[in-house]
Coordinates of C-alpha atoms in Angstrom, one line a residue:
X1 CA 0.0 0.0 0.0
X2 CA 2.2 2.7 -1.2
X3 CA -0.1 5.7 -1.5
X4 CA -3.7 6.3 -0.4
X5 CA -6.8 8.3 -1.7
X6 CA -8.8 9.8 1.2
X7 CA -12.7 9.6 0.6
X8 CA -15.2 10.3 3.2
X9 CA -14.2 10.5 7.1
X10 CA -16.7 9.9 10.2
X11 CA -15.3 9.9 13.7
X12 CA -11.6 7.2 13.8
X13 CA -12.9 5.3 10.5
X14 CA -11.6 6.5 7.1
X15 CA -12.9 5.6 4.2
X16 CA -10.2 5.1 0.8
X17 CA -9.3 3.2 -2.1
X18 CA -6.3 0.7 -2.4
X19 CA -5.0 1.3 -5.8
X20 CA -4.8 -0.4 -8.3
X21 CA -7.4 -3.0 -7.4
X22 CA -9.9 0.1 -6.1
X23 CA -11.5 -1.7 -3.5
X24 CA -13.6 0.5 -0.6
X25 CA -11.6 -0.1 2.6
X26 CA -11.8 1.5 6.0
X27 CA -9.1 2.8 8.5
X28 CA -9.6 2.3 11.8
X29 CA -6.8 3.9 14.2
X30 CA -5.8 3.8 17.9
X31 CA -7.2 6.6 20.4
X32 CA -6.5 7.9 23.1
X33 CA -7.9 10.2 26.4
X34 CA -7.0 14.2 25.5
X35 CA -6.0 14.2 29.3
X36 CA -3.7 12.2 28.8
X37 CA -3.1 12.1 25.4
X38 CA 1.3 12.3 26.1
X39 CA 1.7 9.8 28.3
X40 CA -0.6 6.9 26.6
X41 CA 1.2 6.7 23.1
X42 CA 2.4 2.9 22.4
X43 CA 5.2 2.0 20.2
X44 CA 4.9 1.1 16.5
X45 CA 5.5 -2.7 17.9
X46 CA 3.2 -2.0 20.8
X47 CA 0.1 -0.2 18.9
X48 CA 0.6 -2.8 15.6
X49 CA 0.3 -6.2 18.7
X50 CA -2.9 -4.1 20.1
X51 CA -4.4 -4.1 17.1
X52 CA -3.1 -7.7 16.0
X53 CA -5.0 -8.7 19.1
X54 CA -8.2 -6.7 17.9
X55 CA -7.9 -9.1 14.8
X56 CA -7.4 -12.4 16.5
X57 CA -10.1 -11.6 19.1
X58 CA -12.4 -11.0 16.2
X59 CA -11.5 -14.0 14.0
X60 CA -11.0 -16.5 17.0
X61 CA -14.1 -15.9 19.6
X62 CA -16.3 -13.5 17.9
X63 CA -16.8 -15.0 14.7
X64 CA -17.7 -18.2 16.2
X65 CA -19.9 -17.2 18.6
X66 CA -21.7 -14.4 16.4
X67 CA -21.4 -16.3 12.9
X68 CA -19.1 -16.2 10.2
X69 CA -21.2 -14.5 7.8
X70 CA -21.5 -11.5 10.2
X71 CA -17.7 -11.0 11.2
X72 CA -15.3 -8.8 9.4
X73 CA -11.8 -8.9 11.2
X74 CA -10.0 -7.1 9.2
X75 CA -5.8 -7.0 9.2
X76 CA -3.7 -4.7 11.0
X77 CA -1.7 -2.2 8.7
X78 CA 1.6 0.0 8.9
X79 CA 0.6 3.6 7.4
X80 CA 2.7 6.4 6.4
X81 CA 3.0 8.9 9.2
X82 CA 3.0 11.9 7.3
X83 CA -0.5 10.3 5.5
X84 CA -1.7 9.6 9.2
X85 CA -1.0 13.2 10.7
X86 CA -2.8 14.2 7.4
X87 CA -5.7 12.5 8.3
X88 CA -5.7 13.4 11.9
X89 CA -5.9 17.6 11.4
X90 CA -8.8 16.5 8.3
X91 CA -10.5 13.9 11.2
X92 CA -10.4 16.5 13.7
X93 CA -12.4 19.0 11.5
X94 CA -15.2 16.7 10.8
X95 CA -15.3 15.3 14.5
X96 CA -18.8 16.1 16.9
X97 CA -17.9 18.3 19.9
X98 CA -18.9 15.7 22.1
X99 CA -16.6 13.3 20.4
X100 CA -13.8 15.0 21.0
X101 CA -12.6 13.8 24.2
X102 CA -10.0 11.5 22.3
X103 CA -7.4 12.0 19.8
X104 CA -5.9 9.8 17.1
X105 CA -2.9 8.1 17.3
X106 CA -0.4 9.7 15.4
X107 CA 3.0 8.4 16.5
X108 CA 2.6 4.5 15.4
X109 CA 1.4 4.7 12.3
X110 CA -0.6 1.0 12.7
X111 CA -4.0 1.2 12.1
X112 CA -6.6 -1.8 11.2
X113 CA -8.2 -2.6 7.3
X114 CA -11.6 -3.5 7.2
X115 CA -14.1 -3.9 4.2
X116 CA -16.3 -0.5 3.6
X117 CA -19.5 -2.2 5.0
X118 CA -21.7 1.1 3.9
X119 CA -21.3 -0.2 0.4
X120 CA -22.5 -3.6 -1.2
X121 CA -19.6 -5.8 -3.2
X122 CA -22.1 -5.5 -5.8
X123 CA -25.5 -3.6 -6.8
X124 CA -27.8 -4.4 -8.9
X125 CA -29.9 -1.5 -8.9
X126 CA -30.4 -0.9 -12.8
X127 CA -31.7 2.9 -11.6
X128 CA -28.1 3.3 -10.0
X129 CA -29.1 4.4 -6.6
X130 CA -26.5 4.5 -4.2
X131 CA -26.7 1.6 -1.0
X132 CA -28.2 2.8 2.2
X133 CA -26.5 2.0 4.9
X134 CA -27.9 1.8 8.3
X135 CA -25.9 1.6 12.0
X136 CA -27.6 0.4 14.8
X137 CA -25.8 0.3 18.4
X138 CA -28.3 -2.1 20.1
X139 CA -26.9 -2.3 23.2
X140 CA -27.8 -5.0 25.8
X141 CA -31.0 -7.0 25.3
X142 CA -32.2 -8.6 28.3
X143 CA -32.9 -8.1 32.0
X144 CA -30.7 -9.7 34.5
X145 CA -32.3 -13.1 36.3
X146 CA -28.9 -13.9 38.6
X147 CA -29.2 -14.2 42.4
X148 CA -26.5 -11.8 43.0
X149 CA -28.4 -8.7 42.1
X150 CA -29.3 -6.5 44.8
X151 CA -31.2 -4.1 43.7
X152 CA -34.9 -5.3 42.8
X153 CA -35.0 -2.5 40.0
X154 CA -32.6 -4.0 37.8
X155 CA -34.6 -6.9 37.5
X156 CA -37.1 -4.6 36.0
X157 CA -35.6 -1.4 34.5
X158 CA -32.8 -2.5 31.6
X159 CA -29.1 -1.3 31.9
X160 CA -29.7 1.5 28.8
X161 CA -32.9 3.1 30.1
X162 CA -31.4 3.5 33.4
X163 CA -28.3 5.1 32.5
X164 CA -30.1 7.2 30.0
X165 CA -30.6 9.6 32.9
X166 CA -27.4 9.3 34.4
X167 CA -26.2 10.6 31.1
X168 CA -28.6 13.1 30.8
X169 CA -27.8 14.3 34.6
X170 CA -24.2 15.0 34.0
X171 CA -24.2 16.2 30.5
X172 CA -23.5 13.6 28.0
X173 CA -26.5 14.4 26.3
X174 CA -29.3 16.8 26.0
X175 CA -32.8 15.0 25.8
X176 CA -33.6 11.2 26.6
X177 CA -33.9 9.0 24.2
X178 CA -37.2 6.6 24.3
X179 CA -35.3 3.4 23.0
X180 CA -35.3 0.5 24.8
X181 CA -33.5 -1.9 23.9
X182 CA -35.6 -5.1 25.2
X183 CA -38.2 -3.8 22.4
X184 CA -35.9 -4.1 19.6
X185 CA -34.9 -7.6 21.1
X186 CA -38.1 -9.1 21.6
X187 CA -38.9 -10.3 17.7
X188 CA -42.3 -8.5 18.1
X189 CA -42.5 -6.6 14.8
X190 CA -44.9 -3.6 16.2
X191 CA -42.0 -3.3 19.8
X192 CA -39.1 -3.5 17.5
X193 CA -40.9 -0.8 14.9
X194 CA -41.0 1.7 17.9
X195 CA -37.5 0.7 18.9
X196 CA -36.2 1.8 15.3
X197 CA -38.3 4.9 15.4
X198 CA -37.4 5.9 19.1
X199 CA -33.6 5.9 17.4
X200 CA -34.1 7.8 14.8
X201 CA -36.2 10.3 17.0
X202 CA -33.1 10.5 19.5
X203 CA -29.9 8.7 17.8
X204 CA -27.3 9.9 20.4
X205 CA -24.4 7.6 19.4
X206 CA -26.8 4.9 18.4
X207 CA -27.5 5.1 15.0
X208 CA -26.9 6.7 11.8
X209 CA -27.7 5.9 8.5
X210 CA -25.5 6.3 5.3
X211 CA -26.0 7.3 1.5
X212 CA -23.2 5.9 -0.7
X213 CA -21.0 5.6 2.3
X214 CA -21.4 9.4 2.9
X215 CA -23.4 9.8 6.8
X216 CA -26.7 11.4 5.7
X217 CA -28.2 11.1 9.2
X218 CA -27.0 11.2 12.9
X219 CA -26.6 12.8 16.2
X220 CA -26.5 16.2 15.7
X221 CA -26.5 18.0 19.7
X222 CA -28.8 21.5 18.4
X223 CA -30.8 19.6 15.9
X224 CA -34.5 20.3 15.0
X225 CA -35.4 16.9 14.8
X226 CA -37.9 17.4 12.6
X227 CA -36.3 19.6 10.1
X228 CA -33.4 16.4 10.0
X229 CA -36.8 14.0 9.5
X230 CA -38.3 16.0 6.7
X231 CA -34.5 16.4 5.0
X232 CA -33.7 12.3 5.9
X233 CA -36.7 11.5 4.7
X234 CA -35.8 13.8 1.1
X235 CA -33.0 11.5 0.6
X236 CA -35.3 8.1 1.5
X237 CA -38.2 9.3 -1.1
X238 CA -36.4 7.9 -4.1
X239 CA -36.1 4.5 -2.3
X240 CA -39.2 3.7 -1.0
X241 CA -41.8 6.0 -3.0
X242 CA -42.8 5.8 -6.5
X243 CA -41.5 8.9 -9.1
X244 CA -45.1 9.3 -9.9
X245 CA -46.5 9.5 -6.2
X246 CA -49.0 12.1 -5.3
X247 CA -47.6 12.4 -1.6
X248 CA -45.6 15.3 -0.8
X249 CA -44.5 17.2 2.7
X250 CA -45.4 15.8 6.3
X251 CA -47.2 13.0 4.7
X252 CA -44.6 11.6 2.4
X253 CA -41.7 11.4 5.3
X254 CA -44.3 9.6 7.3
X255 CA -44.4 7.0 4.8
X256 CA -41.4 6.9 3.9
X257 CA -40.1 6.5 7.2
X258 CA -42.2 3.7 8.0
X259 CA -41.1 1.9 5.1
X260 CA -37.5 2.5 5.9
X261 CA -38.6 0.8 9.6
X262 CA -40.1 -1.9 7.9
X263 CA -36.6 -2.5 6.0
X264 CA -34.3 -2.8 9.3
X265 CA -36.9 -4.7 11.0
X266 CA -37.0 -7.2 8.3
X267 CA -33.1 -7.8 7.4
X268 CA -32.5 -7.8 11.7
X269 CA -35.2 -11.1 11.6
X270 CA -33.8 -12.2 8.2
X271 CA -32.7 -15.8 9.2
X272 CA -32.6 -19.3 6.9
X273 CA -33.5 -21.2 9.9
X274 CA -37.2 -21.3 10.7
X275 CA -36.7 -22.2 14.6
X276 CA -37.2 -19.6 17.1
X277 CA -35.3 -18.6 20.7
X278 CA -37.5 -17.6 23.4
X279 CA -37.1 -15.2 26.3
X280 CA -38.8 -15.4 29.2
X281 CA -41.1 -12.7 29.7
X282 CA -39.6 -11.5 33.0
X283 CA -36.5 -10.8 30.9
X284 CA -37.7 -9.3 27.9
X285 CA -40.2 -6.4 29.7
X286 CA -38.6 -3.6 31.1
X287 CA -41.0 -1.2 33.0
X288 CA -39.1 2.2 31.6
X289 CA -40.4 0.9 28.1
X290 CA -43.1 3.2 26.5
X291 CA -45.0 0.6 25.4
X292 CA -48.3 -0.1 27.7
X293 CA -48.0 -3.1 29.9
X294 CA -51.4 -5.0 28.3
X295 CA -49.0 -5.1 24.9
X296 CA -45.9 -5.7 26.1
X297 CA -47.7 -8.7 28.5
X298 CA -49.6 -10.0 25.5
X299 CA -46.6 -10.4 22.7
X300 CA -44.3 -13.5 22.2
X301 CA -41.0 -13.2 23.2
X302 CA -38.7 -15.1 20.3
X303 CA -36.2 -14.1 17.8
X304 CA -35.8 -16.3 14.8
X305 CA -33.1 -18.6 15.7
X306 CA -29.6 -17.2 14.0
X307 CA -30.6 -13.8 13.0
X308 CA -28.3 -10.8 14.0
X309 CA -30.4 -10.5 17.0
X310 CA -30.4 -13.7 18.2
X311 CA -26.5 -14.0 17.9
X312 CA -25.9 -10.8 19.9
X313 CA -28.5 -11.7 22.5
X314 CA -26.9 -15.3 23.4
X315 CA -23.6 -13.7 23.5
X316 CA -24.5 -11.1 25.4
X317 CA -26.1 -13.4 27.7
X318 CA -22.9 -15.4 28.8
X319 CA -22.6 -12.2 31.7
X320 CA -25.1 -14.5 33.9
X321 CA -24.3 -13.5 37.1
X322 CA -24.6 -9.8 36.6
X323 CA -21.6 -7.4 37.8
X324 CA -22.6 -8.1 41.0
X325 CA -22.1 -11.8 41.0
X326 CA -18.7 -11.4 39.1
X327 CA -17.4 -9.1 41.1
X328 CA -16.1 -11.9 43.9
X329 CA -15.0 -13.6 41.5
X330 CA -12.3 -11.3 40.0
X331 CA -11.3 -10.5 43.2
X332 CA -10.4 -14.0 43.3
X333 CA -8.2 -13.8 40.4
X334 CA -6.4 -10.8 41.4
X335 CA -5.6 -12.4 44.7
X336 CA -4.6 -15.4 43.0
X337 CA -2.6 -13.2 40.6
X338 CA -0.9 -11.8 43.5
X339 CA 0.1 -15.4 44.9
X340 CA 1.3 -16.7 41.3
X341 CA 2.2 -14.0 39.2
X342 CA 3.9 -16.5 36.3
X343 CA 0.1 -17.9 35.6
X344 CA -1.4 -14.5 34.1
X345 CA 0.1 -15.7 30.8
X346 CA -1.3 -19.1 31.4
X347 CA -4.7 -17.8 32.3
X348 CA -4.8 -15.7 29.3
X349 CA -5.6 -12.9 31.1
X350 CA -4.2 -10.2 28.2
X351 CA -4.7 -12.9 25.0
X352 CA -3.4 -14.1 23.3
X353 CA -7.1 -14.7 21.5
X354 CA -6.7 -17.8 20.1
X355 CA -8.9 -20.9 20.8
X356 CA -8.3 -22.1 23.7
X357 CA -9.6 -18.8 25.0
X358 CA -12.8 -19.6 23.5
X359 CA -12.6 -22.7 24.9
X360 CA -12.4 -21.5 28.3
X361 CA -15.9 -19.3 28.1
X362 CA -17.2 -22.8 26.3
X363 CA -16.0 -24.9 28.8
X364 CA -16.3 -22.9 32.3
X365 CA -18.6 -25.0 34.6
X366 CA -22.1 -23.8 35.5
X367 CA -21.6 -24.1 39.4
X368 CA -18.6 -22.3 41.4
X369 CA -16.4 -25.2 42.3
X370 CA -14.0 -22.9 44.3
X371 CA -11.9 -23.1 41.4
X372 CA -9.4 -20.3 39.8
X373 CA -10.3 -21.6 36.2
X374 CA -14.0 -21.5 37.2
X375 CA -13.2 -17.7 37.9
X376 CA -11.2 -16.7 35.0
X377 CA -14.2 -18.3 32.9
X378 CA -16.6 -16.2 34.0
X379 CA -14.4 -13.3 33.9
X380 CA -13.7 -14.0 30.2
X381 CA -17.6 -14.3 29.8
X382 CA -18.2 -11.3 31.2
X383 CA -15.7 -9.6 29.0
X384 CA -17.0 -11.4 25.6
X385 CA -21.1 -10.4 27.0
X386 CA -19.7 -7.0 27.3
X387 CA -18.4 -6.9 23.5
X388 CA -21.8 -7.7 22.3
X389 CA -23.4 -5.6 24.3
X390 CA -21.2 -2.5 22.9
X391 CA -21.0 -3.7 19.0
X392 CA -22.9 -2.3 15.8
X393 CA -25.1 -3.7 13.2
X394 CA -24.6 -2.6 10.1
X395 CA -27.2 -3.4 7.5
X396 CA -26.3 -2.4 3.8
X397 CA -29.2 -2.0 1.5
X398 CA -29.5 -1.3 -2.3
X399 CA -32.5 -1.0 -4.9
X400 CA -33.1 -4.6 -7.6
X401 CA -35.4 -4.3 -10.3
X402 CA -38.2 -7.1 -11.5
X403 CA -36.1 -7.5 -14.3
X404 CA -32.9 -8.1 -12.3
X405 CA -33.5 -11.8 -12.1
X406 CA -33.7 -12.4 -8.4
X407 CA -34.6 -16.1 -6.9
X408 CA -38.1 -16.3 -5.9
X409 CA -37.2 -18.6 -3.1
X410 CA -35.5 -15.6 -1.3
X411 CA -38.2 -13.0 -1.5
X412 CA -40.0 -12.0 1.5
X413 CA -42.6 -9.8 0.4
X414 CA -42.4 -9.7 -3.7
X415 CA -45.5 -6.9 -3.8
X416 CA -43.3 -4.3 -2.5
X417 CA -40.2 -2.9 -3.5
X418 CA -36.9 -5.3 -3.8
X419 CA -33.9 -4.5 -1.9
X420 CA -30.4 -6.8 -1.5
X421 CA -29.0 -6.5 1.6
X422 CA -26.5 -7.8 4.1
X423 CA -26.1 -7.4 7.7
X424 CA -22.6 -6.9 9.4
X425 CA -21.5 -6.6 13.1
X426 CA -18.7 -4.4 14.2
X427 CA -16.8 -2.8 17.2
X428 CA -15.8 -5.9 19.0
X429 CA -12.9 -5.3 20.6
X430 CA -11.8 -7.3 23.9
X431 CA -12.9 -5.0 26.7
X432 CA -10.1 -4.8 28.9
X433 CA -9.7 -7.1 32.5
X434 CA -9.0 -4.3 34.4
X435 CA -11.9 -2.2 33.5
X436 CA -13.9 -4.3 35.5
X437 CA -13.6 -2.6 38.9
X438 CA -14.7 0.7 36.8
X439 CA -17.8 -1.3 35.5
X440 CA -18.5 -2.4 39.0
X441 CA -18.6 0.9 40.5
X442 CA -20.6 2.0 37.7
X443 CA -23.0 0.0 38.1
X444 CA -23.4 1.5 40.9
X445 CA -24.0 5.0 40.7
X446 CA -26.4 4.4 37.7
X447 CA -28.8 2.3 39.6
X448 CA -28.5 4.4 42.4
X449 CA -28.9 7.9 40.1
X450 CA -32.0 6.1 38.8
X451 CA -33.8 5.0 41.9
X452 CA -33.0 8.9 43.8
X453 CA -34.3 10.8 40.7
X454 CA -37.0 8.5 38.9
X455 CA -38.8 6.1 41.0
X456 CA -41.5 8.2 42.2
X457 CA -42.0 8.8 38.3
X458 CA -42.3 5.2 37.2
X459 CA -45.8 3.9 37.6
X460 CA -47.1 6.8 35.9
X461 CA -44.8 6.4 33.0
X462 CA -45.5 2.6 32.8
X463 CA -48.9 3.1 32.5
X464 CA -48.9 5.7 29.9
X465 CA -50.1 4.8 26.2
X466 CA -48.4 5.8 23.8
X467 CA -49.8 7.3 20.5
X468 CA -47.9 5.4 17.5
X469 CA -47.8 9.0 15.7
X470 CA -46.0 7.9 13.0
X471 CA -45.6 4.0 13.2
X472 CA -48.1 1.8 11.6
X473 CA -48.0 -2.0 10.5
X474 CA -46.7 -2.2 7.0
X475 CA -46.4 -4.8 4.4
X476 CA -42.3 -5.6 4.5
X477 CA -40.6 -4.3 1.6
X478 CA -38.7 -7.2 0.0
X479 CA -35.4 -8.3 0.9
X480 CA -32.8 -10.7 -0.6
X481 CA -30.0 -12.2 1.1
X482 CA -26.8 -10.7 -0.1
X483 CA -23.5 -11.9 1.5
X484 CA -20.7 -9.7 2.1

């Protein structure tokens, strides 16, 4: 890789081409706190084994456990570090204020290679429409059932709606968002439609949607939301309305929207196998959920076995003693750490990610025997369970004609329009061992923020019903499997 073409830029991922073969690629680089910015640079040998270990955590846990055809791992790369610093003073330009509490890593000149997932490999859109690319952070799906949790609110509230107003409280962001996550989760088409609308409503960090790899839509902090709807749903029209449509104005984003809903909530259940997973009810409700209680009591709880949402959810769902519950247990390491320093290696405590670290979440026993290795198990559960519970879905859409040729064994819905798609998870790095103090005490002050500022506040929200302004049940547009 001897020269590079810069493209488009979005916060740490750059989009170029690799002459001559002119393939989309993305650049993903190291960063780190601007406190203290000086003293955290690594070596190139140190920063290019970080991000090796990025690679082989992705190929050699996540990938089996999330599925092969949803994992990108991508190789780590030596870059130029005049092309680098380049990019860092262009990055910087184009960054949100409130994601500028890091800087880029401009001393190593390592970064890691992964496919452009905002485009499709190919597109057979005869009108020559660009892909639409959508980015969902889901975040964690499912309501803790372990013994060790102390606080009976947890068992009720999920992790995201609770620290939505910790967030809010000390600035991260400006309104609360109405997603919950345990809607989009459920597999109930009408909860997982107000999930996808709640995000685009409030997308903080959690979703943004792209136009030919350019980011047409995303957290903006002074937004008027609904000037961004009207404009987002501009770029949408072409997509999912007619050219000779009579609609226009409030009417024709409404529409629009809905059909774009309709799309995610389609390629997140696309799945070949026809089983289902269940969730047990007291898992899949969370009382902060805008939904009323007689819907939310009267749905099935299942995701087609092997969709993206499915995947996530089980992996997520290896963290089954809660923080609480693990807590002891790495405590238990660290002491045993401190009596045999030598076995940290052994243990696998920092990697290497090959497979017998996967076989160490696969094979740690369901009871505490006493044990160190049943310890360092959970721990590496925990850690994997907190991966998925931080990754991305990215689901890449383009326009196919009737003539196009299509099998009709594929089609969901062939009366509407036809779309190919795939669907991509991201951002799984290993989350560090010793961040799990931090997560602990975390924990902590978000349930504690929650119960001192909303609790009074809760039955009267939970028994709200909410108008579906804008949702309504749709016919799915067509989709047809398309692998990266």
């Amino acid at each position: 890789m001897s020269r590079y073409l810069l493209l488009k830029l979005f916060p740490m991922l750059i989009f170029f081409n690799t002459p001559p073969i002119q393939h989309a690629r993305v650049l993903r680089l190291l960063k780190y706190s601007t406190e203290d910015a000086e003293n955290s640079h690594k070596t190139t040998e140190q920063a290019f084994r970080h991000i090796q270990n990025i690679v082989d955590y992705s190929q050699n846990v996540m990938k089996p456990l999330l599925g092969e055809k949803y994992v990108h791992n991508g190789e780590a790369v030596k870059l130029p570090l005049d092309f680098v610093r380049q990019l860092s003073l262009k990055v910087q330009q184009e960054r949100p204020e409130s994601r500028c509490d890091k800087v880029m890593d401009t001393f190593s000149g390592c970064a890691l290679c992964l496919p452009n997932l905002t485009q499709l490999s190919c597109c057979c859109s005869r009108e020559h429409r660009p892909p639409l690319c959508i980015e969902i952070k889901p975040k964690c799906g499912f309501l803790p059932s372990s013994r060790h949790v102390t606080k009976d609110i947890k068992n009720k509230v999920c992790r995201f709606c609770m620290h939505q107003h910790f967030k809010l409280a000390h600035g991260k962001w400006k309104r609360l968002s109405r997603y919950c996550p345990l809607d989009l989760f459920s597999g109930n088409k009408q909860r997982m439609s107000l999930a996808i609308k709640h995000l685009i409503e409030e997308p903080q960090n959690n979703f943004k949607i792209f136009k030919g790899g350019e980011c047409i839509y995303s957290c903006k902090d002074d937004a008027d939301v609904l000037q961004d709807l009207d404009e987002l749903a501009q770029h949408l029209r072409p997509y999912f309305l007619p050219n000779g449509s009579l609609m226009n104005g409030h009417q024709s984003s409404k529409v629009v929207l809905n059909e774009l809903i309709q799309v995610i909530v389609s390629a997140l259940l696309s799945s070949w196998d026809p089983r289902k997973t269940h969730l047990s009810e007291g898992r899949a409700r969370c009382e902060a959920s805008l939904l009323h209680r007689d819907l939310l009591r009267n749905t099935n709880h299942c995701l087609p076995k092997d969709c993206v949402l499915d995947k996530i959810l089980g992996t997520q769902m290896l963290d089954s003693l809660d923080i609480e519950g693990l807590n002891p247990l790495f405590k238990r390491v660290e002491q045993h750490l401190q009596d045999f320093p030598k076995e940290r290696s052994s243990l696998q405590i920092d990697g290497p990610y090959s497979q017998s670290f996967l076989e160490k979440i696969q094979k740690c026993p369901t009871e505490d025997d006493g044990s160190i290795e049943y310890a360092v198990g959970k721990v590496h559960q925990y850690r994997v369970a907190m991966t998925a519970k931080d990754c991305s879905i990215m689901i890449t859409i383009a326009t196919c004609g009737e003539e196009d040729g299509l099998d009709q064994s594929l089609e969901i819905q062939p009366s509407k329009p036809r779309f190919t798609y795939s669907v991509s998870i991201l951002d799984l790095d290993p989350k560090p061992y010793e961040s799990i103090p931090h997560q602990s005490r975390l924990d902590s002050k978000i349930v504690n923020h929650y119960l001192r500022s909303t609790l009074p506040n809760n039955q009267e929200l939970a028994n709200q019903s909410v108008f579906l302004g804008w949702d309504r049940e749709g016919e799915d547009c067509t989709l047809v499997f398309h692998p990266v």
